[in-house]
Amino acid sequence: RKEVEQDPGPFNVPEGATVAFNCTYSNSASQSFFWYRQDCRKEPKLLMSVYSSGNEDGRFTAQLNRASQYISLLIRDSKLSDSATYLCVVKPGGGNKLTFGTGTQLKVEL
Amino acid sequence: DTGVSQNPRHKITKRGQNVTFRCDPISEHNRLYWYRQTLGQGPEFLTYFQNEAQLEKSRLLSDRFSAERPKGSFSTLEIQRTEQGDSAMYLCASSLVEGEGKNTEAFFGQGTRLTVV
């Protein structure tokens, strides 16, 4: 089983739609969680950290469910510019490396 | 530009040749990571340095791969006797770790795209 699993998509949604991505992780001792965004042929960039209580940044909401070991990202009012790959990232407790999922591709269309 | 810088951006090499990539992290960052990414996959961890010390290496890092960070600033990743399977994007990232292991955001460079023919 992969350490971090995501549905690769692609998710094709119309502009203005709400879309949600889930991610599961296998290491129950994981301590830190993130969503990164990666545009085609570009480097990954931090979108937001994920906190136990859930957190929101504008149109983006991230949630963590430790009991079920999954993380979610909700994007409201999708924009064309949201088209990218969204990478779920986990940092195991006691470790220092970031472990990435395969990414979920989002395509927002007119 | 004060971000993470990687050189070269692209490298095409013949199978069996050696290649070396360079990464210049953000100047005050003490932690440096190397990742490899192939099409349709997320970045895979290769190794990381805390200052000049290489603290962890992935099992993906075969004996043909070696990384150094001699002065705790820039780092090099060398691949000896390249194979076609080494074709990938090699990403470097850096972050600042402050007391009690508090780790700031990891910033990635634009990567070096290696093609082995």
GROMACS .gro file of C-alpha atoms in nm:
model
  227
    1ARG     CA    1   0.000   0.000   0.000
    2LYS     CA    2   0.132   0.343  -0.090
    3GLU     CA    3   0.206   0.578   0.197
    4VAL     CA    4  -0.014   0.850   0.047
    5GLU     CA    5  -0.293   0.771  -0.199
    6GLN     CA    6  -0.492   1.001  -0.420
    7ASP     CA    7  -0.733   0.962  -0.709
    8PRO     CA    8  -0.527   1.082  -1.008
    9GLY     CA    9  -0.835   1.218  -1.188
   10PRO     CA   10  -0.862   1.416  -1.407
   11PHE     CA   11  -1.153   1.602  -1.255
   12ASN     CA   12  -1.314   1.811  -1.528
   13VAL     CA   13  -1.546   2.073  -1.380
   14PRO     CA   14  -1.719   2.386  -1.512
   15GLU     CA   15  -1.612   2.726  -1.392
   16GLY     CA   16  -1.791   2.814  -1.070
   17ALA     CA   17  -1.830   2.454  -0.954
   18THR     CA   18  -1.731   2.318  -0.617
   19VAL     CA   19  -1.487   2.028  -0.625
   20ALA     CA   20  -1.344   1.811  -0.350
   21PHE     CA   21  -1.035   1.591  -0.340
   22ASN     CA   22  -0.956   1.325  -0.084
   23CYS     CA   23  -0.630   1.169   0.015
   24THR     CA   24  -0.555   0.878   0.249
   25TYR     CA   25  -0.232   0.807   0.433
   26SER     CA   26  -0.107   0.485   0.584
   27ASN     CA   27   0.118   0.598   0.869
   28SER     CA   28  -0.098   0.669   1.171
   29ALA     CA   29   0.195   0.848   1.337
   30SER     CA   30   0.200   1.119   1.070
   31GLN     CA   31   0.213   1.464   1.221
   32SER     CA   32   0.198   1.726   0.948
   33PHE     CA   33  -0.018   1.751   0.640
   34PHE     CA   34  -0.016   1.981   0.340
   35TRP     CA   35  -0.167   2.044   0.001
   36TYR     CA   36   0.073   2.151  -0.272
   37ARG     CA   37  -0.023   2.275  -0.616
   38GLN     CA   38   0.179   2.190  -0.925
   39ASP     CA   39   0.122   2.352  -1.264
   40CYS     CA   40   0.225   2.167  -1.579
   41ARG     CA   41   0.604   2.145  -1.606
   42LYS     CA   42   0.650   2.364  -1.299
   43GLU     CA   43   0.768   2.297  -0.946
   44PRO     CA   44   0.527   2.215  -0.661
   45LYS     CA   45   0.424   2.510  -0.446
   46LEU     CA   46   0.262   2.505  -0.105
   47LEU     CA   47  -0.111   2.575  -0.126
   48MET     CA   48  -0.196   2.532   0.240
   49SER     CA   49  -0.114   2.340   0.554
   50VAL     CA   50  -0.384   2.119   0.702
   51TYR     CA   51  -0.466   2.152   1.070
   52SER     CA   52  -0.661   1.917   1.292
   53SER     CA   53  -0.941   2.166   1.337
   54GLY     CA   54  -0.971   2.227   0.965
   55ASN     CA   55  -0.872   2.550   0.800
   56GLU     CA   56  -0.989   2.781   0.526
   57ASP     CA   57  -0.808   3.017   0.294
   58GLY     CA   58  -1.044   3.206   0.068
   59ARG     CA   59  -1.212   2.957  -0.163
   60PHE     CA   60  -1.003   2.668  -0.031
   61THR     CA   61  -1.091   2.455   0.272
   62ALA     CA   62  -0.873   2.174   0.406
   63GLN     CA   63  -0.978   1.915   0.660
   64LEU     CA   64  -0.805   1.633   0.843
   65ASN     CA   65  -0.965   1.318   0.982
   66ARG     CA   66  -0.704   1.142   1.193
   67ALA     CA   67  -0.932   0.853   1.289
   68SER     CA   68  -0.989   0.761   0.924
   69GLN     CA   69  -0.647   0.883   0.812
   70TYR     CA   70  -0.767   1.103   0.533
   71ILE     CA   71  -0.726   1.463   0.426
   72SER     CA   72  -0.956   1.661   0.203
   73LEU     CA   73  -0.937   1.977  -0.004
   74LEU     CA   74  -1.249   2.163  -0.109
   75ILE     CA   75  -1.238   2.431  -0.378
   76ARG     CA   76  -1.542   2.654  -0.410
   77ASP     CA   77  -1.630   2.873  -0.709
   78SER     CA   78  -1.364   2.713  -0.930
   79LYS     CA   79  -1.166   2.943  -1.158
   80LEU     CA   80  -0.992   2.857  -1.482
   81SER     CA   81  -0.668   2.940  -1.305
   82ASP     CA   82  -0.730   2.662  -1.051
   83SER     CA   83  -0.647   2.407  -1.325
   84ALA     CA   84  -0.342   2.222  -1.193
   85THR     CA   85  -0.237   1.906  -1.013
   86TYR     CA   86  -0.302   1.903  -0.640
   87LEU     CA   87  -0.056   1.702  -0.436
   88CYS     CA   88  -0.139   1.564  -0.094
   89VAL     CA   89   0.170   1.569   0.127
   90VAL     CA   90   0.234   1.401   0.460
   91LYS     CA   91   0.523   1.434   0.701
   92PRO     CA   92   0.554   1.128   0.921
   93GLY     CA   93   0.599   1.179   1.291
   94GLY     CA   94   0.964   1.151   1.385
   95GLY     CA   95   1.066   1.186   1.022
   96ASN     CA   96   1.174   1.485   0.826
   97LYS     CA   97   1.092   1.406   0.467
   98LEU     CA   98   0.775   1.510   0.289
   99THR     CA   99   0.591   1.216   0.130
  100PHE     CA  100   0.383   1.307  -0.174
  101GLY     CA  101   0.080   1.143  -0.326
  102THR     CA  102   0.063   1.100  -0.702
  103GLY     CA  103  -0.151   1.412  -0.731
  104THR     CA  104  -0.503   1.479  -0.852
  105GLN     CA  105  -0.540   1.664  -1.179
  106LEU     CA  106  -0.806   1.934  -1.196
  107LYS     CA  107  -0.927   2.091  -1.519
  108VAL     CA  108  -1.167   2.383  -1.489
  109GLU     CA  109  -1.353   2.453  -1.812
  110LEU     CA  110  -1.568   2.736  -1.946
  111ASP     CA  111   1.582   3.601  -0.764
  112THR     CA  112   1.621   3.466  -0.412
  113GLY     CA  113   1.440   3.136  -0.464
  114VAL     CA  114   1.585   2.786  -0.503
  115SER     CA  115   1.797   2.766  -0.817
  116GLN     CA  116   1.879   2.449  -1.008
  117ASN     CA  117   2.121   2.399  -1.294
  118PRO     CA  118   2.106   2.290  -1.562
  119ARG     CA  119   1.734   2.313  -1.641
  120HIS     CA  120   1.760   2.039  -1.900
  121LYS     CA  121   2.016   1.767  -1.960
  122ILE     CA  122   2.023   1.509  -2.238
  123THR     CA  123   2.285   1.240  -2.200
  124LYS     CA  124   2.376   0.908  -2.350
  125ARG     CA  125   2.326   0.593  -2.150
  126GLY     CA  126   2.635   0.512  -1.948
  127GLN     CA  127   2.751   0.871  -1.907
  128ASN     CA  128   2.780   1.050  -1.572
  129VAL     CA  129   2.580   1.362  -1.498
  130THR     CA  130   2.590   1.617  -1.217
  131PHE     CA  131   2.319   1.858  -1.113
  132ARG     CA  132   2.352   2.159  -0.887
  133CYS     CA  133   2.109   2.312  -0.642
  134ASP     CA  134   2.146   2.650  -0.471
  135PRO     CA  135   1.895   2.675  -0.186
  136ILE     CA  136   1.749   2.988  -0.035
  137SER     CA  137   2.045   3.140   0.142
  138GLU     CA  138   1.936   3.113   0.506
  139HIS     CA  139   1.784   2.765   0.469
  140ASN     CA  140   1.968   2.489   0.652
  141ARG     CA  141   1.775   2.191   0.516
  142LEU     CA  142   1.799   2.073   0.157
  143TYR     CA  143   1.606   1.791  -0.011
  144TRP     CA  144   1.638   1.606  -0.341
  145TYR     CA  145   1.333   1.453  -0.505
  146ARG     CA  146   1.270   1.276  -0.835
  147GLN     CA  147   0.948   1.305  -1.031
  148THR     CA  148   0.831   1.110  -1.335
  149LEU     CA  149   0.528   1.182  -1.550
  150GLY     CA  150   0.200   1.123  -1.373
  151GLN     CA  151   0.364   1.066  -1.035
  152GLY     CA  152   0.426   1.281  -0.733
  153PRO     CA  153   0.779   1.370  -0.628
  154GLU     CA  154   0.967   1.078  -0.470
  155PHE     CA  155   1.208   1.147  -0.187
  156LEU     CA  156   1.574   1.072  -0.257
  157THR     CA  157   1.777   1.229   0.022
  158TYR     CA  158   1.807   1.529   0.250
  159PHE     CA  159   2.077   1.733   0.424
  160GLN     CA  160   2.075   1.925   0.747
  161ASN     CA  161   2.352   2.178   0.688
  162GLU     CA  162   2.634   1.967   0.543
  163ALA     CA  163   2.523   1.638   0.698
  164GLN     CA  164   2.333   1.390   0.482
  165LEU     CA  165   2.080   1.253   0.729
  166GLU     CA  166   1.858   1.024   0.526
  167LYS     CA  167   1.874   0.842   0.195
  168SER     CA  168   1.588   0.663   0.023
  169ARG     CA  169   1.617   0.304  -0.091
  170LEU     CA  170   1.553   0.453  -0.436
  171LEU     CA  171   1.902   0.600  -0.420
  172SER     CA  172   2.115   0.326  -0.572
  173ASP     CA  173   2.494   0.315  -0.550
  174ARG     CA  174   2.509   0.506  -0.877
  175PHE     CA  175   2.363   0.812  -0.708
  176SER     CA  176   2.560   1.037  -0.476
  177ALA     CA  177   2.475   1.370  -0.326
  178GLU     CA  178   2.693   1.621  -0.145
  179ARG     CA  179   2.653   1.949   0.033
  180PRO     CA  180   3.014   2.022   0.128
  181LYS     CA  181   2.976   2.362   0.291
  182GLY     CA  182   2.616   2.345   0.392
  183SER     CA  183   2.514   2.576   0.110
  184PHE     CA  184   2.477   2.446  -0.247
  185SER     CA  185   2.436   2.076  -0.318
  186THR     CA  186   2.523   1.848  -0.607
  187LEU     CA  187   2.356   1.527  -0.718
  188GLU     CA  188   2.565   1.297  -0.935
  189ILE     CA  189   2.436   0.998  -1.129
  190GLN     CA  190   2.701   0.762  -1.259
  191ARG     CA  191   2.653   0.525  -1.553
  192THR     CA  192   2.312   0.666  -1.634
  193GLU     CA  193   2.032   0.434  -1.741
  194GLN     CA  194   1.717   0.512  -1.938
  195GLY     CA  195   1.517   0.459  -1.620
  196ASP     CA  196   1.694   0.755  -1.466
  197SER     CA  197   1.505   0.988  -1.701
  198ALA     CA  198   1.299   1.213  -1.477
  199MET     CA  199   1.269   1.559  -1.331
  200TYR     CA  200   1.509   1.605  -1.038
  201LEU     CA  201   1.375   1.856  -0.789
  202CYS     CA  202   1.559   2.028  -0.509
  203ALA     CA  203   1.384   2.192  -0.216
  204SER     CA  204   1.501   2.384   0.087
  205SER     CA  205   1.356   2.487   0.420
  206LEU     CA  206   1.459   2.643   0.749
  207VAL     CA  207   1.456   2.429   1.061
  208GLU     CA  208   1.458   2.625   1.385
  209GLY     CA  209   1.489   2.484   1.738
  210GLU     CA  210   1.268   2.197   1.850
  211GLY     CA  211   1.255   2.076   1.490
  212LYS     CA  212   1.018   2.350   1.384
  213ASN     CA  213   1.030   2.335   1.007
  214THR     CA  214   0.916   2.611   0.777
  215GLU     CA  215   0.764   2.561   0.434
  216ALA     CA  216   0.974   2.372   0.179
  217PHE     CA  217   1.038   2.573  -0.137
  218PHE     CA  218   1.114   2.388  -0.457
  219GLY     CA  219   1.341   2.480  -0.743
  220GLN     CA  220   1.223   2.451  -1.101
  221GLY     CA  221   1.403   2.120  -1.139
  222THR     CA  222   1.648   1.962  -1.379
  223ARG     CA  223   1.486   1.751  -1.648
  224LEU     CA  224   1.712   1.457  -1.735
  225THR     CA  225   1.666   1.257  -2.053
  226VAL     CA  226   1.884   0.951  -2.099
  227VAL     CA  227   1.897   0.830  -2.459
   0.00000   0.00000   0.00000
